[in-house]
Amino acid sequence: MNFQVSSVVDKLRRGVAKTIQAASENEAYDSLPECEDLLLADKFTVKVYELTDEISPSPSDFKPVHFEVCAKGVSGGKFFDGELVAGQGILLKTARGKVAMDIRLPDNSRSYMGKILHPAGATLYKVSQYYFQIEFNRKLGAGNEWHIVRNGQPVLNFVSTPMKEIFGVLRSLVRLFICMNGEYSLDFYKMNCDSIAFVRPSIFSKKQSIELEFKEGSTTREERAAILGSSILFLIVNIYPEYGEMLERSLPHL
């Protein structure tokens, strides 16, 4: 009798231990880590650099590409480093060298633009296009709407608008007087249509770069991390597509 009671207690203990372990693992992979610094500033610049390696050139056409996420203003400084990794994606690390997220293209699918992974490999977000009419009360009627999806449900969305739709025939004239990087403007919204962030082309810069600005007090750390990852994904797929195409060629195709 005592043996049976002891056996039942042991099973209960093991069950509780497994439940606690599973909850701990789910919590660990429930958010993107190492992104607290995104709350220290509201304005960031994302820069892209092509790195040359003359000593040991790549046997393929894949070129090393480096990303920097720098804060602007009083909190200025480099917050994140990114690297385009052949056969994988973009590994974004903190200035301390800890991986914050893994940004990847789709796995043999065109149903979404790409995804944002936890460093442990769990997919936390996917970015997919929304094909129905945009209902936001905006001055601009042009643009494509995208959803940042988590567990099959949209949690944030953004609208990508080509700069030619904004400036129209004045676009070429504007470029004569302003050095502008990028061909798109991105506007991010919560699901209730509240505006929370935007991406604009960098001006007066010869580097390939974009400007990301969050509206003060409107976003959580996790929302900022998802927006940053989605912006970098959009950057390599649409703004500087040569990098996305180069990465896609390096991926194993089933």
PDB file of C-alpha atoms in Angstrom:
ATOM      1  CA  MET A   1       0.000   0.000   0.000  1.00  0.00           C
ATOM      2  CA  ASN A   2       2.808   2.397   0.968  1.00  0.00           C
ATOM      3  CA  PHE A   3       4.607   1.449  -2.265  1.00  0.00           C
ATOM      4  CA  GLN A   4       1.518   2.337  -4.326  1.00  0.00           C
ATOM      5  CA  VAL A   5       1.145   5.707  -2.582  1.00  0.00           C
ATOM      6  CA  SER A   6       4.839   6.427  -3.100  1.00  0.00           C
ATOM      7  CA  SER A   7       4.533   5.521  -6.787  1.00  0.00           C
ATOM      8  CA  VAL A   8       1.553   7.849  -7.237  1.00  0.00           C
ATOM      9  CA  VAL A   9       3.395  10.684  -5.472  1.00  0.00           C
ATOM     10  CA  ASP A  10       6.448  10.164  -7.698  1.00  0.00           C
ATOM     11  CA  LYS A  11       4.281  10.300 -10.815  1.00  0.00           C
ATOM     12  CA  LEU A  12       2.634  13.496  -9.594  1.00  0.00           C
ATOM     13  CA  ARG A  13       6.028  15.034  -8.886  1.00  0.00           C
ATOM     14  CA  ARG A  14       7.301  14.105 -12.338  1.00  0.00           C
ATOM     15  CA  GLY A  15       4.147  15.504 -13.914  1.00  0.00           C
ATOM     16  CA  VAL A  16       4.477  18.782 -12.037  1.00  0.00           C
ATOM     17  CA  ALA A  17       8.173  18.987 -12.960  1.00  0.00           C
ATOM     18  CA  LYS A  18       7.383  18.456 -16.654  1.00  0.00           C
ATOM     19  CA  THR A  19       4.637  21.086 -16.523  1.00  0.00           C
ATOM     20  CA  ILE A  20       6.979  23.613 -14.909  1.00  0.00           C
ATOM     21  CA  GLN A  21       9.704  22.811 -17.441  1.00  0.00           C
ATOM     22  CA  ALA A  22       7.304  23.181 -20.395  1.00  0.00           C
ATOM     23  CA  ALA A  23       5.994  26.478 -19.036  1.00  0.00           C
ATOM     24  CA  SER A  24       9.545  27.691 -18.551  1.00  0.00           C
ATOM     25  CA  GLU A  25      10.495  26.748 -22.108  1.00  0.00           C
ATOM     26  CA  ASN A  26       7.391  28.417 -23.547  1.00  0.00           C
ATOM     27  CA  GLU A  27       8.131  31.555 -21.557  1.00  0.00           C
ATOM     28  CA  ALA A  28      11.746  31.530 -22.715  1.00  0.00           C
ATOM     29  CA  TYR A  29      10.675  31.436 -26.364  1.00  0.00           C
ATOM     30  CA  ASP A  30       7.708  33.754 -25.931  1.00  0.00           C
ATOM     31  CA  SER A  31       9.602  36.964 -26.737  1.00  0.00           C
ATOM     32  CA  LEU A  32      12.701  38.205 -28.513  1.00  0.00           C
ATOM     33  CA  PRO A  33      15.546  38.519 -25.981  1.00  0.00           C
ATOM     34  CA  GLU A  34      18.196  41.203 -25.563  1.00  0.00           C
ATOM     35  CA  CYS A  35      15.964  43.984 -26.938  1.00  0.00           C
ATOM     36  CA  GLU A  36      15.584  46.145 -23.824  1.00  0.00           C
ATOM     37  CA  ASP A  37      17.858  48.817 -25.313  1.00  0.00           C
ATOM     38  CA  LEU A  38      15.181  49.612 -27.899  1.00  0.00           C
ATOM     39  CA  LEU A  39      13.350  51.465 -25.116  1.00  0.00           C
ATOM     40  CA  LEU A  40      16.299  53.807 -24.552  1.00  0.00           C
ATOM     41  CA  ALA A  41      15.660  55.808 -27.730  1.00  0.00           C
ATOM     42  CA  ASP A  42      12.872  56.530 -30.203  1.00  0.00           C
ATOM     43  CA  LYS A  43      14.923  57.268 -33.331  1.00  0.00           C
ATOM     44  CA  PHE A  44      17.252  54.788 -35.035  1.00  0.00           C
ATOM     45  CA  THR A  45      19.259  54.474 -38.222  1.00  0.00           C
ATOM     46  CA  VAL A  46      19.702  51.079 -39.894  1.00  0.00           C
ATOM     47  CA  LYS A  47      22.829  51.037 -42.061  1.00  0.00           C
ATOM     48  CA  VAL A  48      23.964  48.413 -44.565  1.00  0.00           C
ATOM     49  CA  TYR A  49      27.581  47.785 -45.526  1.00  0.00           C
ATOM     50  CA  GLU A  50      29.036  45.414 -48.081  1.00  0.00           C
ATOM     51  CA  LEU A  51      32.227  43.901 -46.704  1.00  0.00           C
ATOM     52  CA  THR A  52      35.080  42.881 -48.998  1.00  0.00           C
ATOM     53  CA  ASP A  53      37.318  39.948 -48.238  1.00  0.00           C
ATOM     54  CA  GLU A  54      40.244  40.050 -50.609  1.00  0.00           C
ATOM     55  CA  ILE A  55      42.222  37.397 -48.727  1.00  0.00           C
ATOM     56  CA  SER A  56      39.684  34.579 -49.036  1.00  0.00           C
ATOM     57  CA  PRO A  57      36.986  35.433 -51.594  1.00  0.00           C
ATOM     58  CA  SER A  58      33.764  33.444 -51.558  1.00  0.00           C
ATOM     59  CA  PRO A  59      33.574  30.594 -54.087  1.00  0.00           C
ATOM     60  CA  SER A  60      30.018  31.717 -54.906  1.00  0.00           C
ATOM     61  CA  ASP A  61      28.581  35.150 -55.626  1.00  0.00           C
ATOM     62  CA  PHE A  62      27.669  35.596 -51.948  1.00  0.00           C
ATOM     63  CA  LYS A  63      29.165  38.760 -50.468  1.00  0.00           C
ATOM     64  CA  PRO A  64      29.460  39.450 -46.732  1.00  0.00           C
ATOM     65  CA  VAL A  65      26.931  42.119 -45.726  1.00  0.00           C
ATOM     66  CA  HIS A  66      26.908  43.906 -42.374  1.00  0.00           C
ATOM     67  CA  PHE A  67      24.081  45.815 -40.663  1.00  0.00           C
ATOM     68  CA  GLU A  68      24.253  48.406 -37.906  1.00  0.00           C
ATOM     69  CA  VAL A  69      21.354  49.709 -35.830  1.00  0.00           C
ATOM     70  CA  CYS A  70      22.342  53.010 -34.220  1.00  0.00           C
ATOM     71  CA  ALA A  71      20.330  55.260 -31.930  1.00  0.00           C
ATOM     72  CA  LYS A  72      20.068  58.932 -32.765  1.00  0.00           C
ATOM     73  CA  GLY A  73      20.117  61.933 -30.461  1.00  0.00           C
ATOM     74  CA  VAL A  74      21.178  61.924 -26.808  1.00  0.00           C
ATOM     75  CA  SER A  75      21.144  58.111 -26.633  1.00  0.00           C
ATOM     76  CA  GLY A  76      23.213  57.851 -29.804  1.00  0.00           C
ATOM     77  CA  GLY A  77      25.465  54.870 -30.319  1.00  0.00           C
ATOM     78  CA  LYS A  78      25.459  51.438 -31.885  1.00  0.00           C
ATOM     79  CA  PHE A  79      22.830  49.176 -30.328  1.00  0.00           C
ATOM     80  CA  PHE A  80      22.865  46.171 -32.689  1.00  0.00           C
ATOM     81  CA  ASP A  81      25.091  44.507 -35.281  1.00  0.00           C
ATOM     82  CA  GLY A  82      23.721  42.261 -38.009  1.00  0.00           C
ATOM     83  CA  GLU A  83      25.300  39.837 -40.432  1.00  0.00           C
ATOM     84  CA  LEU A  84      23.869  38.310 -43.601  1.00  0.00           C
ATOM     85  CA  VAL A  85      24.690  34.607 -43.243  1.00  0.00           C
ATOM     86  CA  ALA A  86      24.717  32.428 -46.374  1.00  0.00           C
ATOM     87  CA  GLY A  87      22.169  29.619 -46.263  1.00  0.00           C
ATOM     88  CA  GLN A  88      20.438  31.122 -43.234  1.00  0.00           C
ATOM     89  CA  GLY A  89      19.421  34.777 -42.884  1.00  0.00           C
ATOM     90  CA  ILE A  90      20.317  37.829 -40.826  1.00  0.00           C
ATOM     91  CA  LEU A  91      21.633  37.298 -37.310  1.00  0.00           C
ATOM     92  CA  LEU A  92      21.053  40.447 -35.287  1.00  0.00           C
ATOM     93  CA  LYS A  93      23.229  40.781 -32.174  1.00  0.00           C
ATOM     94  CA  THR A  94      23.556  43.354 -29.435  1.00  0.00           C
ATOM     95  CA  ALA A  95      26.687  45.461 -29.112  1.00  0.00           C
ATOM     96  CA  ARG A  96      27.644  42.962 -26.379  1.00  0.00           C
ATOM     97  CA  GLY A  97      27.548  40.103 -28.881  1.00  0.00           C
ATOM     98  CA  LYS A  98      24.338  38.387 -27.725  1.00  0.00           C
ATOM     99  CA  VAL A  99      21.904  37.222 -30.426  1.00  0.00           C
ATOM    100  CA  ALA A 100      18.585  39.097 -30.328  1.00  0.00           C
ATOM    101  CA  MET A 101      16.817  37.618 -33.362  1.00  0.00           C
ATOM    102  CA  ASP A 102      17.250  35.590 -36.544  1.00  0.00           C
ATOM    103  CA  ILE A 103      15.553  37.128 -39.601  1.00  0.00           C
ATOM    104  CA  ARG A 104      14.855  34.716 -42.462  1.00  0.00           C
ATOM    105  CA  LEU A 105      13.222  34.437 -45.863  1.00  0.00           C
ATOM    106  CA  PRO A 106      10.312  31.982 -46.385  1.00  0.00           C
ATOM    107  CA  ASP A 107      10.910  28.231 -46.483  1.00  0.00           C
ATOM    108  CA  ASN A 108       9.962  27.314 -50.064  1.00  0.00           C
ATOM    109  CA  SER A 109       6.803  29.410 -49.817  1.00  0.00           C
ATOM    110  CA  ARG A 110       5.581  32.679 -51.293  1.00  0.00           C
ATOM    111  CA  SER A 111       2.671  33.047 -48.900  1.00  0.00           C
ATOM    112  CA  TYR A 112       4.657  35.426 -46.679  1.00  0.00           C
ATOM    113  CA  MET A 113       7.669  37.746 -46.990  1.00  0.00           C
ATOM    114  CA  GLY A 114       9.732  36.190 -44.232  1.00  0.00           C
ATOM    115  CA  LYS A 115       9.875  35.424 -40.532  1.00  0.00           C
ATOM    116  CA  ILE A 116      11.542  36.462 -37.288  1.00  0.00           C
ATOM    117  CA  LEU A 117      12.948  33.711 -35.090  1.00  0.00           C
ATOM    118  CA  HIS A 118      13.992  33.496 -31.453  1.00  0.00           C
ATOM    119  CA  PRO A 119      17.746  32.733 -31.224  1.00  0.00           C
ATOM    120  CA  ALA A 120      16.796  29.209 -30.101  1.00  0.00           C
ATOM    121  CA  GLY A 121      15.034  28.622 -33.440  1.00  0.00           C
ATOM    122  CA  ALA A 122      11.368  29.146 -32.550  1.00  0.00           C
ATOM    123  CA  THR A 123       9.394  31.189 -35.094  1.00  0.00           C
ATOM    124  CA  LEU A 124       7.772  34.116 -33.282  1.00  0.00           C
ATOM    125  CA  TYR A 125       6.585  36.301 -36.179  1.00  0.00           C
ATOM    126  CA  LYS A 126       5.803  36.084 -39.871  1.00  0.00           C
ATOM    127  CA  VAL A 127       5.314  39.034 -42.212  1.00  0.00           C
ATOM    128  CA  SER A 128       2.591  38.509 -44.807  1.00  0.00           C
ATOM    129  CA  GLN A 129       0.770  40.780 -47.223  1.00  0.00           C
ATOM    130  CA  TYR A 130      -2.844  41.721 -46.625  1.00  0.00           C
ATOM    131  CA  TYR A 131      -4.718  41.755 -49.924  1.00  0.00           C
ATOM    132  CA  PHE A 132      -7.975  43.444 -48.939  1.00  0.00           C
ATOM    133  CA  GLN A 133      -8.600  47.171 -49.154  1.00  0.00           C
ATOM    134  CA  ILE A 134      -6.897  49.323 -46.554  1.00  0.00           C
ATOM    135  CA  GLU A 135      -9.404  50.926 -44.192  1.00  0.00           C
ATOM    136  CA  PHE A 136      -7.049  53.280 -42.384  1.00  0.00           C
ATOM    137  CA  ASN A 137      -8.092  56.916 -42.361  1.00  0.00           C
ATOM    138  CA  ARG A 138      -4.950  58.174 -44.104  1.00  0.00           C
ATOM    139  CA  LYS A 139      -4.260  60.996 -46.517  1.00  0.00           C
ATOM    140  CA  LEU A 140      -2.387  58.667 -48.866  1.00  0.00           C
ATOM    141  CA  GLY A 141      -4.513  56.197 -50.757  1.00  0.00           C
ATOM    142  CA  ALA A 142      -1.581  54.282 -52.251  1.00  0.00           C
ATOM    143  CA  GLY A 143       0.421  51.511 -50.641  1.00  0.00           C
ATOM    144  CA  ASN A 144       0.382  47.837 -49.724  1.00  0.00           C
ATOM    145  CA  GLU A 145      -0.658  46.620 -46.302  1.00  0.00           C
ATOM    146  CA  TRP A 146       1.353  43.978 -44.442  1.00  0.00           C
ATOM    147  CA  HIS A 147       0.564  42.039 -41.284  1.00  0.00           C
ATOM    148  CA  ILE A 148       3.043  41.014 -38.599  1.00  0.00           C
ATOM    149  CA  VAL A 149       1.541  37.676 -37.604  1.00  0.00           C
ATOM    150  CA  ARG A 150       2.020  35.670 -34.423  1.00  0.00           C
ATOM    151  CA  ASN A 151       0.489  32.228 -33.851  1.00  0.00           C
ATOM    152  CA  GLY A 152      -1.613  32.724 -36.971  1.00  0.00           C
ATOM    153  CA  GLN A 153      -3.082  36.041 -35.803  1.00  0.00           C
ATOM    154  CA  PRO A 154      -2.030  39.566 -36.889  1.00  0.00           C
ATOM    155  CA  VAL A 155      -0.646  41.586 -33.981  1.00  0.00           C
ATOM    156  CA  LEU A 156       0.659  44.644 -35.875  1.00  0.00           C
ATOM    157  CA  ASN A 157       0.474  45.896 -39.428  1.00  0.00           C
ATOM    158  CA  PHE A 158       2.243  48.342 -41.673  1.00  0.00           C
ATOM    159  CA  VAL A 159       1.725  50.065 -44.995  1.00  0.00           C
ATOM    160  CA  SER A 160       4.516  50.304 -47.554  1.00  0.00           C
ATOM    161  CA  THR A 161       4.242  53.266 -49.913  1.00  0.00           C
ATOM    162  CA  PRO A 162       6.636  53.819 -52.846  1.00  0.00           C
ATOM    163  CA  MET A 163       8.259  57.236 -52.675  1.00  0.00           C
ATOM    164  CA  LYS A 164       7.119  57.915 -56.236  1.00  0.00           C
ATOM    165  CA  GLU A 165       3.532  57.752 -54.959  1.00  0.00           C
ATOM    166  CA  ILE A 166       4.359  60.417 -52.367  1.00  0.00           C
ATOM    167  CA  PHE A 167       6.380  62.832 -54.477  1.00  0.00           C
ATOM    168  CA  GLY A 168       4.930  61.893 -57.871  1.00  0.00           C
ATOM    169  CA  VAL A 169       6.522  63.854 -60.695  1.00  0.00           C
ATOM    170  CA  LEU A 170       8.539  65.851 -58.130  1.00  0.00           C
ATOM    171  CA  ARG A 171      10.516  62.758 -57.088  1.00  0.00           C
ATOM    172  CA  SER A 172      13.293  63.280 -59.632  1.00  0.00           C
ATOM    173  CA  LEU A 173      13.485  66.961 -58.759  1.00  0.00           C
ATOM    174  CA  VAL A 174      13.710  66.157 -55.036  1.00  0.00           C
ATOM    175  CA  ARG A 175      16.603  63.783 -55.691  1.00  0.00           C
ATOM    176  CA  LEU A 176      18.515  66.587 -57.404  1.00  0.00           C
ATOM    177  CA  PHE A 177      18.622  68.539 -54.146  1.00  0.00           C
ATOM    178  CA  ILE A 178      18.451  65.809 -51.498  1.00  0.00           C
ATOM    179  CA  CYS A 179      20.609  62.696 -51.238  1.00  0.00           C
ATOM    180  CA  MET A 180      17.954  60.091 -50.417  1.00  0.00           C
ATOM    181  CA  ASN A 181      18.422  56.363 -49.741  1.00  0.00           C
ATOM    182  CA  GLY A 182      15.558  53.943 -50.255  1.00  0.00           C
ATOM    183  CA  GLU A 183      12.440  53.865 -52.396  1.00  0.00           C
ATOM    184  CA  TYR A 184       9.763  53.181 -49.750  1.00  0.00           C
ATOM    185  CA  SER A 185       8.066  54.724 -46.759  1.00  0.00           C
ATOM    186  CA  LEU A 186       6.675  52.357 -44.080  1.00  0.00           C
ATOM    187  CA  ASP A 187       3.989  53.278 -41.550  1.00  0.00           C
ATOM    188  CA  PHE A 188       3.314  50.902 -38.639  1.00  0.00           C
ATOM    189  CA  TYR A 189      -0.009  50.588 -36.813  1.00  0.00           C
ATOM    190  CA  LYS A 190      -1.570  48.634 -34.005  1.00  0.00           C
ATOM    191  CA  MET A 191      -4.612  46.561 -34.899  1.00  0.00           C
ATOM    192  CA  ASN A 192      -6.866  49.396 -33.702  1.00  0.00           C
ATOM    193  CA  CYS A 193      -5.198  51.605 -36.362  1.00  0.00           C
ATOM    194  CA  ASP A 194      -3.174  53.692 -33.882  1.00  0.00           C
ATOM    195  CA  SER A 195       0.014  54.923 -35.551  1.00  0.00           C
ATOM    196  CA  ILE A 196       3.083  53.765 -33.591  1.00  0.00           C
ATOM    197  CA  ALA A 197       6.185  53.962 -35.829  1.00  0.00           C
ATOM    198  CA  PHE A 198       7.459  54.729 -39.297  1.00  0.00           C
ATOM    199  CA  VAL A 199      10.430  54.123 -41.593  1.00  0.00           C
ATOM    200  CA  ARG A 200      11.675  56.775 -43.997  1.00  0.00           C
ATOM    201  CA  PRO A 201      14.564  56.897 -46.465  1.00  0.00           C
ATOM    202  CA  SER A 202      17.757  58.366 -45.047  1.00  0.00           C
ATOM    203  CA  ILE A 203      18.612  61.784 -46.415  1.00  0.00           C
ATOM    204  CA  PHE A 204      21.989  63.453 -46.798  1.00  0.00           C
ATOM    205  CA  SER A 205      23.671  60.049 -46.561  1.00  0.00           C
ATOM    206  CA  LYS A 206      25.726  58.171 -49.118  1.00  0.00           C
ATOM    207  CA  LYS A 207      25.380  54.940 -47.135  1.00  0.00           C
ATOM    208  CA  GLN A 208      22.580  52.474 -47.777  1.00  0.00           C
ATOM    209  CA  SER A 209      20.367  53.199 -44.803  1.00  0.00           C
ATOM    210  CA  ILE A 210      16.873  53.863 -43.486  1.00  0.00           C
ATOM    211  CA  GLU A 211      15.499  55.849 -40.548  1.00  0.00           C
ATOM    212  CA  LEU A 212      13.209  54.115 -38.028  1.00  0.00           C
ATOM    213  CA  GLU A 213      11.259  56.226 -35.545  1.00  0.00           C
ATOM    214  CA  PHE A 214       8.896  55.078 -32.791  1.00  0.00           C
ATOM    215  CA  LYS A 215       6.224  57.311 -31.335  1.00  0.00           C
ATOM    216  CA  GLU A 216       7.141  57.949 -27.706  1.00  0.00           C
ATOM    217  CA  GLY A 217       5.270  55.789 -25.214  1.00  0.00           C
ATOM    218  CA  SER A 218       3.205  54.000 -27.862  1.00  0.00           C
ATOM    219  CA  THR A 219       5.043  50.666 -28.048  1.00  0.00           C
ATOM    220  CA  THR A 220       6.348  47.906 -25.806  1.00  0.00           C
ATOM    221  CA  ARG A 221       9.818  46.422 -25.999  1.00  0.00           C
ATOM    222  CA  GLU A 222       8.480  43.373 -27.844  1.00  0.00           C
ATOM    223  CA  GLU A 223       6.532  45.478 -30.343  1.00  0.00           C
ATOM    224  CA  ARG A 224       9.647  47.507 -31.081  1.00  0.00           C
ATOM    225  CA  ALA A 225      11.660  44.332 -31.603  1.00  0.00           C
ATOM    226  CA  ALA A 226       9.046  42.959 -34.028  1.00  0.00           C
ATOM    227  CA  ILE A 227       8.965  46.273 -35.920  1.00  0.00           C
ATOM    228  CA  LEU A 228      12.764  46.418 -36.154  1.00  0.00           C
ATOM    229  CA  GLY A 229      12.943  42.844 -37.462  1.00  0.00           C
ATOM    230  CA  SER A 230      10.164  43.483 -39.989  1.00  0.00           C
ATOM    231  CA  SER A 231      11.868  46.680 -41.173  1.00  0.00           C
ATOM    232  CA  ILE A 232      15.170  44.893 -41.783  1.00  0.00           C
ATOM    233  CA  LEU A 233      13.341  42.089 -43.591  1.00  0.00           C
ATOM    234  CA  PHE A 234      11.544  44.613 -45.819  1.00  0.00           C
ATOM    235  CA  LEU A 235      14.868  46.368 -46.404  1.00  0.00           C
ATOM    236  CA  ILE A 236      16.559  43.306 -47.959  1.00  0.00           C
ATOM    237  CA  VAL A 237      13.477  42.137 -49.873  1.00  0.00           C
ATOM    238  CA  ASN A 238      12.179  45.407 -51.329  1.00  0.00           C
ATOM    239  CA  ILE A 239      14.421  48.405 -50.662  1.00  0.00           C
ATOM    240  CA  TYR A 240      17.733  46.715 -51.485  1.00  0.00           C
ATOM    241  CA  PRO A 241      16.486  43.504 -53.155  1.00  0.00           C
ATOM    242  CA  GLU A 242      19.954  42.507 -54.353  1.00  0.00           C
ATOM    243  CA  TYR A 243      20.693  41.334 -50.799  1.00  0.00           C
ATOM    244  CA  GLY A 244      17.503  39.316 -50.504  1.00  0.00           C
ATOM    245  CA  GLU A 245      18.090  37.735 -53.912  1.00  0.00           C
ATOM    246  CA  MET A 246      21.680  36.878 -52.992  1.00  0.00           C
ATOM    247  CA  LEU A 247      20.501  35.291 -49.740  1.00  0.00           C
ATOM    248  CA  GLU A 248      17.764  33.336 -51.535  1.00  0.00           C
ATOM    249  CA  ARG A 249      20.288  31.860 -53.987  1.00  0.00           C
ATOM    250  CA  SER A 250      22.335  30.595 -51.054  1.00  0.00           C
ATOM    251  CA  LEU A 251      19.407  28.788 -49.412  1.00  0.00           C
ATOM    252  CA  PRO A 252      18.975  25.024 -49.815  1.00  0.00           C
ATOM    253  CA  HIS A 253      15.911  24.329 -51.937  1.00  0.00           C
ATOM    254  CA  LEU A 254      14.019  21.087 -51.464  1.00  0.00           C
TER     255      LEU A 254
END
